[in-house]
Amino acid sequence: MDATAEAPTETFKRIFLPELLVVLMGDEKGKGYLLANLLSRFFPAQNVTLIMVVVFSYFSPTGTGMYLTPAQCLLIGTVTMVLVPGLPLAYALWKGLISFNRSGRRERVVFYLIGLLGYLSASLIFTYYRSDPMAALSLSYLFVALACMLINFKWKISVHTAGIGGPAAALVYVYGLAGLPALVLAAALAWARVKLKAHTTAQAVAGAIVAAAVTLPVYLAFYPVHDPLFLISTSLYRMVNLLTHPA
């Protein structure tokens, strides 16, 4: 065992204990800090991605195609779009190589590249198996990550808000008014990142806008149907069917 390796208890104290004390003892850094911190911790890009993979695997109004079942889509999407980008990032956070709220532009490049590899793999698999809803989702993530990486070379754009801005646009496009809560969450996350001084207002807002602006053309080009009433009604039917016939 490496003598210089940090003990798990020390890692806990360094990463989680300060936030745990805030939760237990109250808001120590000004009004709204606790809420901002909780929003940032619960809705990083990887968590939102997992939610989107679940939604489009099991509740896509048009199904997942002829060749892939919802469970297969969930497995493929989770591995390529959540674990591949997320595990290296989690390891770097655990080792203290980067900070949750204070990462520099240079530190981000390698994680963008790893994410692009995962999103490209997902896009190729879902396109090959003609799962159009999942292909649209993975392609939107691929192009959003590419756009953010290119911007990152000159300016630090918010990955948190990009991670919800694109999905919010996709949900509104597919489900209409039912997707509006995602826009509220995007606004809340933008406020949270500014509150935590992780980003300026311009960086936080730009993340959401860039992601939405990239996602919408992808869905216009690749999503098979755009009829909110049809999409919502069929989604409700699939949800009821899943609940009543889980097998």
JSON list of C-alpha atoms in Angstrom, two decimals:
[
{"chain": "A", "resi": 1, "resn": "MET", "atom": "CA", "xyz": [0.00, 0.00, 0.00]},
{"chain": "A", "resi": 2, "resn": "ASP", "atom": "CA", "xyz": [1.31, 3.46, -0.86]},
{"chain": "A", "resi": 3, "resn": "ALA", "atom": "CA", "xyz": [2.50, 5.14, 2.32]},
{"chain": "A", "resi": 4, "resn": "THR", "atom": "CA", "xyz": [1.51, 8.52, 0.93]},
{"chain": "A", "resi": 5, "resn": "ALA", "atom": "CA", "xyz": [-2.05, 7.42, 0.15]},
{"chain": "A", "resi": 6, "resn": "GLU", "atom": "CA", "xyz": [-4.72, 9.24, 2.09]},
{"chain": "A", "resi": 7, "resn": "ALA", "atom": "CA", "xyz": [-6.71, 7.18, 4.57]},
{"chain": "A", "resi": 8, "resn": "PRO", "atom": "CA", "xyz": [-10.46, 6.89, 3.86]},
{"chain": "A", "resi": 9, "resn": "THR", "atom": "CA", "xyz": [-11.24, 8.69, 7.12]},
{"chain": "A", "resi": 10, "resn": "GLU", "atom": "CA", "xyz": [-9.05, 11.62, 6.12]},
{"chain": "A", "resi": 11, "resn": "THR", "atom": "CA", "xyz": [-10.72, 11.74, 2.71]},
{"chain": "A", "resi": 12, "resn": "PHE", "atom": "CA", "xyz": [-14.12, 11.87, 4.41]},
{"chain": "A", "resi": 13, "resn": "LYS", "atom": "CA", "xyz": [-13.01, 14.68, 6.69]},
{"chain": "A", "resi": 14, "resn": "ARG", "atom": "CA", "xyz": [-11.54, 16.70, 3.82]},
{"chain": "A", "resi": 15, "resn": "ILE", "atom": "CA", "xyz": [-14.36, 16.30, 1.28]},
{"chain": "A", "resi": 16, "resn": "PHE", "atom": "CA", "xyz": [-17.58, 15.58, 3.16]},
{"chain": "A", "resi": 17, "resn": "LEU", "atom": "CA", "xyz": [-17.18, 16.74, 6.76]},
{"chain": "A", "resi": 18, "resn": "PRO", "atom": "CA", "xyz": [-17.29, 20.50, 6.02]},
{"chain": "A", "resi": 19, "resn": "GLU", "atom": "CA", "xyz": [-20.52, 20.07, 4.06]},
{"chain": "A", "resi": 20, "resn": "LEU", "atom": "CA", "xyz": [-21.97, 17.76, 6.72]},
{"chain": "A", "resi": 21, "resn": "LEU", "atom": "CA", "xyz": [-21.29, 20.38, 9.39]},
{"chain": "A", "resi": 22, "resn": "VAL", "atom": "CA", "xyz": [-23.10, 22.97, 7.31]},
{"chain": "A", "resi": 23, "resn": "VAL", "atom": "CA", "xyz": [-26.12, 20.67, 7.06]},
{"chain": "A", "resi": 24, "resn": "LEU", "atom": "CA", "xyz": [-26.10, 19.90, 10.80]},
{"chain": "A", "resi": 25, "resn": "MET", "atom": "CA", "xyz": [-25.21, 23.33, 12.16]},
{"chain": "A", "resi": 26, "resn": "GLY", "atom": "CA", "xyz": [-26.97, 25.57, 9.69]},
{"chain": "A", "resi": 27, "resn": "ASP", "atom": "CA", "xyz": [-26.02, 28.07, 7.02]},
{"chain": "A", "resi": 28, "resn": "GLU", "atom": "CA", "xyz": [-22.57, 29.38, 7.91]},
{"chain": "A", "resi": 29, "resn": "LYS", "atom": "CA", "xyz": [-21.71, 31.25, 4.73]},
{"chain": "A", "resi": 30, "resn": "GLY", "atom": "CA", "xyz": [-24.67, 33.52, 4.27]},
{"chain": "A", "resi": 31, "resn": "LYS", "atom": "CA", "xyz": [-28.31, 33.19, 3.39]},
{"chain": "A", "resi": 32, "resn": "GLY", "atom": "CA", "xyz": [-28.95, 30.65, 0.66]},
{"chain": "A", "resi": 33, "resn": "TYR", "atom": "CA", "xyz": [-25.55, 28.95, 0.80]},
{"chain": "A", "resi": 34, "resn": "LEU", "atom": "CA", "xyz": [-26.92, 25.65, 2.08]},
{"chain": "A", "resi": 35, "resn": "LEU", "atom": "CA", "xyz": [-29.57, 25.46, -0.64]},
{"chain": "A", "resi": 36, "resn": "ALA", "atom": "CA", "xyz": [-27.03, 26.40, -3.31]},
{"chain": "A", "resi": 37, "resn": "ASN", "atom": "CA", "xyz": [-24.64, 23.73, -2.09]},
{"chain": "A", "resi": 38, "resn": "LEU", "atom": "CA", "xyz": [-27.32, 21.05, -1.98]},
{"chain": "A", "resi": 39, "resn": "LEU", "atom": "CA", "xyz": [-28.47, 21.89, -5.51]},
{"chain": "A", "resi": 40, "resn": "SER", "atom": "CA", "xyz": [-24.90, 21.66, -6.79]},
{"chain": "A", "resi": 41, "resn": "ARG", "atom": "CA", "xyz": [-24.25, 18.38, -4.99]},
{"chain": "A", "resi": 42, "resn": "PHE", "atom": "CA", "xyz": [-27.48, 16.66, -6.01]},
{"chain": "A", "resi": 43, "resn": "PHE", "atom": "CA", "xyz": [-27.57, 17.82, -9.65]},
{"chain": "A", "resi": 44, "resn": "PRO", "atom": "CA", "xyz": [-24.11, 17.61, -11.19]},
{"chain": "A", "resi": 45, "resn": "ALA", "atom": "CA", "xyz": [-24.11, 16.73, -14.89]},
{"chain": "A", "resi": 46, "resn": "GLN", "atom": "CA", "xyz": [-23.67, 12.98, -14.28]},
{"chain": "A", "resi": 47, "resn": "ASN", "atom": "CA", "xyz": [-26.72, 12.73, -12.02]},
{"chain": "A", "resi": 48, "resn": "VAL", "atom": "CA", "xyz": [-28.87, 14.60, -14.52]},
{"chain": "A", "resi": 49, "resn": "THR", "atom": "CA", "xyz": [-27.55, 12.36, -17.30]},
{"chain": "A", "resi": 50, "resn": "LEU", "atom": "CA", "xyz": [-28.61, 9.27, -15.38]},
{"chain": "A", "resi": 51, "resn": "ILE", "atom": "CA", "xyz": [-32.10, 10.70, -14.96]},
{"chain": "A", "resi": 52, "resn": "MET", "atom": "CA", "xyz": [-32.31, 11.41, -18.69]},
{"chain": "A", "resi": 53, "resn": "VAL", "atom": "CA", "xyz": [-31.12, 7.91, -19.58]},
{"chain": "A", "resi": 54, "resn": "VAL", "atom": "CA", "xyz": [-33.82, 6.42, -17.34]},
{"chain": "A", "resi": 55, "resn": "VAL", "atom": "CA", "xyz": [-36.53, 8.71, -18.74]},
{"chain": "A", "resi": 56, "resn": "PHE", "atom": "CA", "xyz": [-35.78, 8.02, -22.40]},
{"chain": "A", "resi": 57, "resn": "SER", "atom": "CA", "xyz": [-35.10, 4.32, -21.86]},
{"chain": "A", "resi": 58, "resn": "TYR", "atom": "CA", "xyz": [-38.41, 3.59, -20.15]},
{"chain": "A", "resi": 59, "resn": "PHE", "atom": "CA", "xyz": [-40.69, 6.52, -20.95]},
{"chain": "A", "resi": 60, "resn": "SER", "atom": "CA", "xyz": [-39.78, 7.51, -24.48]},
{"chain": "A", "resi": 61, "resn": "PRO", "atom": "CA", "xyz": [-43.13, 8.11, -26.21]},
{"chain": "A", "resi": 62, "resn": "THR", "atom": "CA", "xyz": [-41.85, 6.44, -29.37]},
{"chain": "A", "resi": 63, "resn": "GLY", "atom": "CA", "xyz": [-40.20, 3.48, -27.67]},
{"chain": "A", "resi": 64, "resn": "THR", "atom": "CA", "xyz": [-36.54, 2.52, -27.97]},
{"chain": "A", "resi": 65, "resn": "GLY", "atom": "CA", "xyz": [-36.59, 0.98, -31.43]},
{"chain": "A", "resi": 66, "resn": "MET", "atom": "CA", "xyz": [-36.87, -2.55, -32.77]},
{"chain": "A", "resi": 67, "resn": "TYR", "atom": "CA", "xyz": [-33.59, -3.98, -31.54]},
{"chain": "A", "resi": 68, "resn": "LEU", "atom": "CA", "xyz": [-32.95, -2.67, -28.01]},
{"chain": "A", "resi": 69, "resn": "THR", "atom": "CA", "xyz": [-35.16, -3.15, -24.96]},
{"chain": "A", "resi": 70, "resn": "PRO", "atom": "CA", "xyz": [-35.52, -0.38, -22.36]},
{"chain": "A", "resi": 71, "resn": "ALA", "atom": "CA", "xyz": [-33.28, -2.36, -19.99]},
{"chain": "A", "resi": 72, "resn": "GLN", "atom": "CA", "xyz": [-30.57, -2.64, -22.65]},
{"chain": "A", "resi": 73, "resn": "CYS", "atom": "CA", "xyz": [-30.79, 1.07, -23.37]},
{"chain": "A", "resi": 74, "resn": "LEU", "atom": "CA", "xyz": [-30.50, 1.80, -19.67]},
{"chain": "A", "resi": 75, "resn": "LEU", "atom": "CA", "xyz": [-27.43, -0.41, -19.36]},
{"chain": "A", "resi": 76, "resn": "ILE", "atom": "CA", "xyz": [-25.69, 1.01, -22.43]},
{"chain": "A", "resi": 77, "resn": "GLY", "atom": "CA", "xyz": [-26.55, 4.59, -21.54]},
{"chain": "A", "resi": 78, "resn": "THR", "atom": "CA", "xyz": [-25.47, 4.23, -17.92]},
{"chain": "A", "resi": 79, "resn": "VAL", "atom": "CA", "xyz": [-22.09, 2.72, -18.81]},
{"chain": "A", "resi": 80, "resn": "THR", "atom": "CA", "xyz": [-21.19, 5.02, -21.71]},
{"chain": "A", "resi": 81, "resn": "MET", "atom": "CA", "xyz": [-22.85, 8.29, -20.69]},
{"chain": "A", "resi": 82, "resn": "VAL", "atom": "CA", "xyz": [-22.69, 8.19, -16.89]},
{"chain": "A", "resi": 83, "resn": "LEU", "atom": "CA", "xyz": [-19.90, 5.88, -15.71]},
{"chain": "A", "resi": 84, "resn": "VAL", "atom": "CA", "xyz": [-17.31, 6.57, -18.41]},
{"chain": "A", "resi": 85, "resn": "PRO", "atom": "CA", "xyz": [-17.41, 10.37, -17.90]},
{"chain": "A", "resi": 86, "resn": "GLY", "atom": "CA", "xyz": [-18.25, 10.21, -14.19]},
{"chain": "A", "resi": 87, "resn": "LEU", "atom": "CA", "xyz": [-15.86, 7.69, -12.63]},
{"chain": "A", "resi": 88, "resn": "PRO", "atom": "CA", "xyz": [-12.61, 9.49, -13.58]},
{"chain": "A", "resi": 89, "resn": "LEU", "atom": "CA", "xyz": [-14.10, 12.72, -12.26]},
{"chain": "A", "resi": 90, "resn": "ALA", "atom": "CA", "xyz": [-15.17, 11.05, -9.02]},
{"chain": "A", "resi": 91, "resn": "TYR", "atom": "CA", "xyz": [-11.69, 9.58, -8.60]},
{"chain": "A", "resi": 92, "resn": "ALA", "atom": "CA", "xyz": [-10.06, 12.98, -9.13]},
{"chain": "A", "resi": 93, "resn": "LEU", "atom": "CA", "xyz": [-12.37, 14.53, -6.55]},
{"chain": "A", "resi": 94, "resn": "TRP", "atom": "CA", "xyz": [-11.65, 11.72, -4.10]},
{"chain": "A", "resi": 95, "resn": "LYS", "atom": "CA", "xyz": [-7.89, 12.17, -4.50]},
{"chain": "A", "resi": 96, "resn": "GLY", "atom": "CA", "xyz": [-8.15, 15.94, -4.17]},
{"chain": "A", "resi": 97, "resn": "LEU", "atom": "CA", "xyz": [-6.79, 16.51, -7.68]},
{"chain": "A", "resi": 98, "resn": "ILE", "atom": "CA", "xyz": [-9.65, 18.87, -8.45]},
{"chain": "A", "resi": 99, "resn": "SER", "atom": "CA", "xyz": [-12.21, 20.79, -6.41]},
{"chain": "A", "resi": 100, "resn": "PHE", "atom": "CA", "xyz": [-15.96, 20.50, -6.77]},
{"chain": "A", "resi": 101, "resn": "ASN", "atom": "CA", "xyz": [-16.39, 24.28, -6.96]},
{"chain": "A", "resi": 102, "resn": "ARG", "atom": "CA", "xyz": [-12.93, 25.50, -7.95]},
{"chain": "A", "resi": 103, "resn": "SER", "atom": "CA", "xyz": [-11.70, 23.62, -11.02]},
{"chain": "A", "resi": 104, "resn": "GLY", "atom": "CA", "xyz": [-9.53, 25.44, -13.53]},
{"chain": "A", "resi": 105, "resn": "ARG", "atom": "CA", "xyz": [-9.91, 25.43, -17.30]},
{"chain": "A", "resi": 106, "resn": "ARG", "atom": "CA", "xyz": [-6.79, 23.30, -17.86]},
{"chain": "A", "resi": 107, "resn": "GLU", "atom": "CA", "xyz": [-7.93, 20.68, -15.37]},
{"chain": "A", "resi": 108, "resn": "ARG", "atom": "CA", "xyz": [-11.19, 20.24, -17.23]},
{"chain": "A", "resi": 109, "resn": "VAL", "atom": "CA", "xyz": [-9.79, 19.32, -20.65]},
{"chain": "A", "resi": 110, "resn": "VAL", "atom": "CA", "xyz": [-9.00, 15.69, -19.86]},
{"chain": "A", "resi": 111, "resn": "PHE", "atom": "CA", "xyz": [-12.48, 15.16, -18.41]},
{"chain": "A", "resi": 112, "resn": "TYR", "atom": "CA", "xyz": [-14.08, 16.69, -21.49]},
{"chain": "A", "resi": 113, "resn": "LEU", "atom": "CA", "xyz": [-12.09, 14.29, -23.68]},
{"chain": "A", "resi": 114, "resn": "ILE", "atom": "CA", "xyz": [-13.11, 11.27, -21.60]},
{"chain": "A", "resi": 115, "resn": "GLY", "atom": "CA", "xyz": [-16.72, 12.42, -21.71]},
{"chain": "A", "resi": 116, "resn": "LEU", "atom": "CA", "xyz": [-16.58, 12.82, -25.48]},
{"chain": "A", "resi": 117, "resn": "LEU", "atom": "CA", "xyz": [-15.30, 9.25, -25.78]},
{"chain": "A", "resi": 118, "resn": "GLY", "atom": "CA", "xyz": [-18.25, 7.96, -23.76]},
{"chain": "A", "resi": 119, "resn": "TYR", "atom": "CA", "xyz": [-20.86, 10.03, -25.61]},
{"chain": "A", "resi": 120, "resn": "LEU", "atom": "CA", "xyz": [-19.39, 9.05, -28.99]},
{"chain": "A", "resi": 121, "resn": "SER", "atom": "CA", "xyz": [-19.54, 5.38, -28.03]},
{"chain": "A", "resi": 122, "resn": "ALA", "atom": "CA", "xyz": [-23.18, 5.74, -26.98]},
{"chain": "A", "resi": 123, "resn": "SER", "atom": "CA", "xyz": [-24.05, 7.59, -30.18]},
{"chain": "A", "resi": 124, "resn": "LEU", "atom": "CA", "xyz": [-22.47, 4.91, -32.37]},
{"chain": "A", "resi": 125, "resn": "ILE", "atom": "CA", "xyz": [-24.17, 2.05, -30.51]},
{"chain": "A", "resi": 126, "resn": "PHE", "atom": "CA", "xyz": [-27.62, 3.62, -30.45]},
{"chain": "A", "resi": 127, "resn": "THR", "atom": "CA", "xyz": [-27.38, 4.73, -34.07]},
{"chain": "A", "resi": 128, "resn": "TYR", "atom": "CA", "xyz": [-26.25, 1.26, -35.16]},
{"chain": "A", "resi": 129, "resn": "TYR", "atom": "CA", "xyz": [-29.22, -0.35, -33.40]},
{"chain": "A", "resi": 130, "resn": "ARG", "atom": "CA", "xyz": [-31.59, 2.32, -34.70]},
{"chain": "A", "resi": 131, "resn": "SER", "atom": "CA", "xyz": [-32.74, 3.48, -31.29]},
{"chain": "A", "resi": 132, "resn": "ASP", "atom": "CA", "xyz": [-33.60, 6.98, -32.45]},
{"chain": "A", "resi": 133, "resn": "PRO", "atom": "CA", "xyz": [-34.63, 8.51, -29.09]},
{"chain": "A", "resi": 134, "resn": "MET", "atom": "CA", "xyz": [-31.44, 7.27, -27.40]},
{"chain": "A", "resi": 135, "resn": "ALA", "atom": "CA", "xyz": [-29.33, 8.28, -30.38]},
{"chain": "A", "resi": 136, "resn": "ALA", "atom": "CA", "xyz": [-30.76, 11.81, -30.19]},
{"chain": "A", "resi": 137, "resn": "LEU", "atom": "CA", "xyz": [-30.00, 11.94, -26.47]},
{"chain": "A", "resi": 138, "resn": "SER", "atom": "CA", "xyz": [-26.41, 10.72, -26.82]},
{"chain": "A", "resi": 139, "resn": "LEU", "atom": "CA", "xyz": [-25.71, 12.90, -29.85]},
{"chain": "A", "resi": 140, "resn": "SER", "atom": "CA", "xyz": [-26.96, 15.97, -28.01]},
{"chain": "A", "resi": 141, "resn": "TYR", "atom": "CA", "xyz": [-24.57, 15.19, -25.15]},
{"chain": "A", "resi": 142, "resn": "LEU", "atom": "CA", "xyz": [-21.73, 14.64, -27.61]},
{"chain": "A", "resi": 143, "resn": "PHE", "atom": "CA", "xyz": [-22.19, 18.00, -29.33]},
{"chain": "A", "resi": 144, "resn": "VAL", "atom": "CA", "xyz": [-22.82, 19.89, -26.09]},
{"chain": "A", "resi": 145, "resn": "ALA", "atom": "CA", "xyz": [-19.64, 18.47, -24.56]},
{"chain": "A", "resi": 146, "resn": "LEU", "atom": "CA", "xyz": [-17.70, 19.38, -27.70]},
{"chain": "A", "resi": 147, "resn": "ALA", "atom": "CA", "xyz": [-19.05, 22.94, -27.68]},
{"chain": "A", "resi": 148, "resn": "CYS", "atom": "CA", "xyz": [-18.26, 23.39, -23.99]},
{"chain": "A", "resi": 149, "resn": "MET", "atom": "CA", "xyz": [-14.75, 22.02, -24.43]},
{"chain": "A", "resi": 150, "resn": "LEU", "atom": "CA", "xyz": [-14.01, 24.42, -27.28]},
{"chain": "A", "resi": 151, "resn": "ILE", "atom": "CA", "xyz": [-15.33, 27.35, -25.26]},
{"chain": "A", "resi": 152, "resn": "ASN", "atom": "CA", "xyz": [-13.32, 26.14, -22.26]},
{"chain": "A", "resi": 153, "resn": "PHE", "atom": "CA", "xyz": [-10.06, 26.82, -24.11]},
{"chain": "A", "resi": 154, "resn": "LYS", "atom": "CA", "xyz": [-10.83, 30.54, -23.84]},
{"chain": "A", "resi": 155, "resn": "TRP", "atom": "CA", "xyz": [-13.42, 30.87, -21.09]},
{"chain": "A", "resi": 156, "resn": "LYS", "atom": "CA", "xyz": [-14.70, 28.86, -18.11]},
{"chain": "A", "resi": 157, "resn": "ILE", "atom": "CA", "xyz": [-18.28, 27.92, -18.93]},
{"chain": "A", "resi": 158, "resn": "SER", "atom": "CA", "xyz": [-20.46, 26.19, -16.31]},
{"chain": "A", "resi": 159, "resn": "VAL", "atom": "CA", "xyz": [-20.74, 22.42, -16.77]},
{"chain": "A", "resi": 160, "resn": "HIS", "atom": "CA", "xyz": [-23.42, 22.25, -14.08]},
{"chain": "A", "resi": 161, "resn": "THR", "atom": "CA", "xyz": [-25.78, 24.52, -15.99]},
{"chain": "A", "resi": 162, "resn": "ALA", "atom": "CA", "xyz": [-24.86, 22.98, -19.33]},
{"chain": "A", "resi": 163, "resn": "GLY", "atom": "CA", "xyz": [-25.67, 19.62, -17.77]},
{"chain": "A", "resi": 164, "resn": "ILE", "atom": "CA", "xyz": [-29.25, 20.72, -17.09]},
{"chain": "A", "resi": 165, "resn": "GLY", "atom": "CA", "xyz": [-29.77, 23.25, -19.89]},
{"chain": "A", "resi": 166, "resn": "GLY", "atom": "CA", "xyz": [-29.50, 20.65, -22.66]},
{"chain": "A", "resi": 167, "resn": "PRO", "atom": "CA", "xyz": [-31.75, 18.09, -20.95]},
{"chain": "A", "resi": 168, "resn": "ALA", "atom": "CA", "xyz": [-34.28, 20.81, -20.15]},
{"chain": "A", "resi": 169, "resn": "ALA", "atom": "CA", "xyz": [-34.47, 21.75, -23.81]},
{"chain": "A", "resi": 170, "resn": "ALA", "atom": "CA", "xyz": [-34.89, 18.09, -24.78]},
{"chain": "A", "resi": 171, "resn": "LEU", "atom": "CA", "xyz": [-37.64, 17.51, -22.23]},
{"chain": "A", "resi": 172, "resn": "VAL", "atom": "CA", "xyz": [-39.58, 20.60, -23.30]},
{"chain": "A", "resi": 173, "resn": "TYR", "atom": "CA", "xyz": [-39.18, 19.64, -26.96]},
{"chain": "A", "resi": 174, "resn": "VAL", "atom": "CA", "xyz": [-40.46, 16.11, -26.36]},
{"chain": "A", "resi": 175, "resn": "TYR", "atom": "CA", "xyz": [-42.99, 16.58, -23.57]},
{"chain": "A", "resi": 176, "resn": "GLY", "atom": "CA", "xyz": [-44.04, 20.21, -23.97]},
{"chain": "A", "resi": 177, "resn": "LEU", "atom": "CA", "xyz": [-45.26, 21.90, -20.78]},
{"chain": "A", "resi": 178, "resn": "ALA", "atom": "CA", "xyz": [-44.48, 18.78, -18.76]},
{"chain": "A", "resi": 179, "resn": "GLY", "atom": "CA", "xyz": [-40.79, 19.56, -19.25]},
{"chain": "A", "resi": 180, "resn": "LEU", "atom": "CA", "xyz": [-40.98, 23.07, -17.78]},
{"chain": "A", "resi": 181, "resn": "PRO", "atom": "CA", "xyz": [-39.85, 22.04, -14.27]},
{"chain": "A", "resi": 182, "resn": "ALA", "atom": "CA", "xyz": [-36.47, 21.24, -15.81]},
{"chain": "A", "resi": 183, "resn": "LEU", "atom": "CA", "xyz": [-36.17, 24.89, -16.90]},
{"chain": "A", "resi": 184, "resn": "VAL", "atom": "CA", "xyz": [-36.88, 25.96, -13.32]},
{"chain": "A", "resi": 185, "resn": "LEU", "atom": "CA", "xyz": [-34.13, 23.63, -12.12]},
{"chain": "A", "resi": 186, "resn": "ALA", "atom": "CA", "xyz": [-31.75, 25.10, -14.71]},
{"chain": "A", "resi": 187, "resn": "ALA", "atom": "CA", "xyz": [-32.41, 28.60, -13.37]},
{"chain": "A", "resi": 188, "resn": "ALA", "atom": "CA", "xyz": [-31.94, 27.37, -9.80]},
{"chain": "A", "resi": 189, "resn": "LEU", "atom": "CA", "xyz": [-28.63, 25.73, -10.65]},
{"chain": "A", "resi": 190, "resn": "ALA", "atom": "CA", "xyz": [-27.39, 28.89, -12.36]},
{"chain": "A", "resi": 191, "resn": "TRP", "atom": "CA", "xyz": [-28.18, 30.83, -9.19]},
{"chain": "A", "resi": 192, "resn": "ALA", "atom": "CA", "xyz": [-26.48, 28.15, -7.05]},
{"chain": "A", "resi": 193, "resn": "ARG", "atom": "CA", "xyz": [-23.23, 28.19, -9.02]},
{"chain": "A", "resi": 194, "resn": "VAL", "atom": "CA", "xyz": [-23.04, 31.97, -8.75]},
{"chain": "A", "resi": 195, "resn": "LYS", "atom": "CA", "xyz": [-23.92, 31.87, -5.06]},
{"chain": "A", "resi": 196, "resn": "LEU", "atom": "CA", "xyz": [-21.08, 29.42, -4.41]},
{"chain": "A", "resi": 197, "resn": "LYS", "atom": "CA", "xyz": [-18.72, 31.67, -6.40]},
{"chain": "A", "resi": 198, "resn": "ALA", "atom": "CA", "xyz": [-17.95, 28.72, -8.67]},
{"chain": "A", "resi": 199, "resn": "HIS", "atom": "CA", "xyz": [-18.91, 30.82, -11.71]},
{"chain": "A", "resi": 200, "resn": "THR", "atom": "CA", "xyz": [-19.83, 34.32, -12.69]},
{"chain": "A", "resi": 201, "resn": "THR", "atom": "CA", "xyz": [-23.41, 35.03, -13.72]},
{"chain": "A", "resi": 202, "resn": "ALA", "atom": "CA", "xyz": [-22.34, 35.12, -17.37]},
{"chain": "A", "resi": 203, "resn": "GLN", "atom": "CA", "xyz": [-20.62, 31.73, -17.14]},
{"chain": "A", "resi": 204, "resn": "ALA", "atom": "CA", "xyz": [-23.59, 30.10, -15.41]},
{"chain": "A", "resi": 205, "resn": "VAL", "atom": "CA", "xyz": [-26.17, 31.49, -17.83]},
{"chain": "A", "resi": 206, "resn": "ALA", "atom": "CA", "xyz": [-23.99, 30.74, -20.85]},
{"chain": "A", "resi": 207, "resn": "GLY", "atom": "CA", "xyz": [-23.72, 27.08, -19.89]},
{"chain": "A", "resi": 208, "resn": "ALA", "atom": "CA", "xyz": [-27.48, 26.61, -19.99]},
{"chain": "A", "resi": 209, "resn": "ILE", "atom": "CA", "xyz": [-27.98, 28.67, -23.15]},
{"chain": "A", "resi": 210, "resn": "VAL", "atom": "CA", "xyz": [-25.19, 27.01, -25.12]},
{"chain": "A", "resi": 211, "resn": "ALA", "atom": "CA", "xyz": [-26.40, 23.53, -24.15]},
{"chain": "A", "resi": 212, "resn": "ALA", "atom": "CA", "xyz": [-30.00, 24.33, -25.07]},
{"chain": "A", "resi": 213, "resn": "ALA", "atom": "CA", "xyz": [-28.95, 25.96, -28.35]},
{"chain": "A", "resi": 214, "resn": "VAL", "atom": "CA", "xyz": [-26.95, 22.87, -29.33]},
{"chain": "A", "resi": 215, "resn": "THR", "atom": "CA", "xyz": [-29.54, 20.34, -28.13]},
{"chain": "A", "resi": 216, "resn": "LEU", "atom": "CA", "xyz": [-32.57, 21.72, -29.97]},
{"chain": "A", "resi": 217, "resn": "PRO", "atom": "CA", "xyz": [-31.14, 21.35, -33.50]},
{"chain": "A", "resi": 218, "resn": "VAL", "atom": "CA", "xyz": [-30.03, 17.80, -32.67]},
{"chain": "A", "resi": 219, "resn": "TYR", "atom": "CA", "xyz": [-33.57, 16.89, -31.61]},
{"chain": "A", "resi": 220, "resn": "LEU", "atom": "CA", "xyz": [-35.07, 18.61, -34.62]},
{"chain": "A", "resi": 221, "resn": "ALA", "atom": "CA", "xyz": [-32.82, 16.52, -36.84]},
{"chain": "A", "resi": 222, "resn": "PHE", "atom": "CA", "xyz": [-32.85, 13.17, -35.07]},
{"chain": "A", "resi": 223, "resn": "TYR", "atom": "CA", "xyz": [-35.89, 12.82, -32.83]},
{"chain": "A", "resi": 224, "resn": "PRO", "atom": "CA", "xyz": [-38.51, 10.85, -34.77]},
{"chain": "A", "resi": 225, "resn": "VAL", "atom": "CA", "xyz": [-41.70, 12.68, -33.73]},
{"chain": "A", "resi": 226, "resn": "HIS", "atom": "CA", "xyz": [-42.51, 16.18, -32.56]},
{"chain": "A", "resi": 227, "resn": "ASP", "atom": "CA", "xyz": [-46.12, 16.28, -31.42]},
{"chain": "A", "resi": 228, "resn": "PRO", "atom": "CA", "xyz": [-46.35, 17.14, -27.70]},
{"chain": "A", "resi": 229, "resn": "LEU", "atom": "CA", "xyz": [-49.93, 15.91, -27.25]},
{"chain": "A", "resi": 230, "resn": "PHE", "atom": "CA", "xyz": [-49.11, 12.56, -28.82]},
{"chain": "A", "resi": 231, "resn": "LEU", "atom": "CA", "xyz": [-45.85, 12.30, -26.92]},
{"chain": "A", "resi": 232, "resn": "ILE", "atom": "CA", "xyz": [-47.42, 13.07, -23.54]},
{"chain": "A", "resi": 233, "resn": "SER", "atom": "CA", "xyz": [-50.38, 10.71, -24.05]},
{"chain": "A", "resi": 234, "resn": "THR", "atom": "CA", "xyz": [-48.18, 7.81, -25.15]},
{"chain": "A", "resi": 235, "resn": "SER", "atom": "CA", "xyz": [-45.72, 8.48, -22.31]},
{"chain": "A", "resi": 236, "resn": "LEU", "atom": "CA", "xyz": [-48.55, 8.27, -19.78]},
{"chain": "A", "resi": 237, "resn": "TYR", "atom": "CA", "xyz": [-49.73, 5.03, -21.36]},
{"chain": "A", "resi": 238, "resn": "ARG", "atom": "CA", "xyz": [-46.23, 3.54, -21.20]},
{"chain": "A", "resi": 239, "resn": "MET", "atom": "CA", "xyz": [-45.85, 4.63, -17.57]},
{"chain": "A", "resi": 240, "resn": "VAL", "atom": "CA", "xyz": [-49.15, 3.04, -16.54]},
{"chain": "A", "resi": 241, "resn": "ASN", "atom": "CA", "xyz": [-48.30, -0.11, -18.49]},
{"chain": "A", "resi": 242, "resn": "LEU", "atom": "CA", "xyz": [-44.89, -0.33, -16.81]},
{"chain": "A", "resi": 243, "resn": "LEU", "atom": "CA", "xyz": [-46.44, 0.07, -13.36]},
{"chain": "A", "resi": 244, "resn": "THR", "atom": "CA", "xyz": [-49.21, -2.45, -13.96]},
{"chain": "A", "resi": 245, "resn": "HIS", "atom": "CA", "xyz": [-47.08, -4.95, -15.88]},
{"chain": "A", "resi": 246, "resn": "PRO", "atom": "CA", "xyz": [-43.55, -4.62, -14.47]},
{"chain": "A", "resi": 247, "resn": "ALA", "atom": "CA", "xyz": [-42.39, -7.86, -16.04]}
]
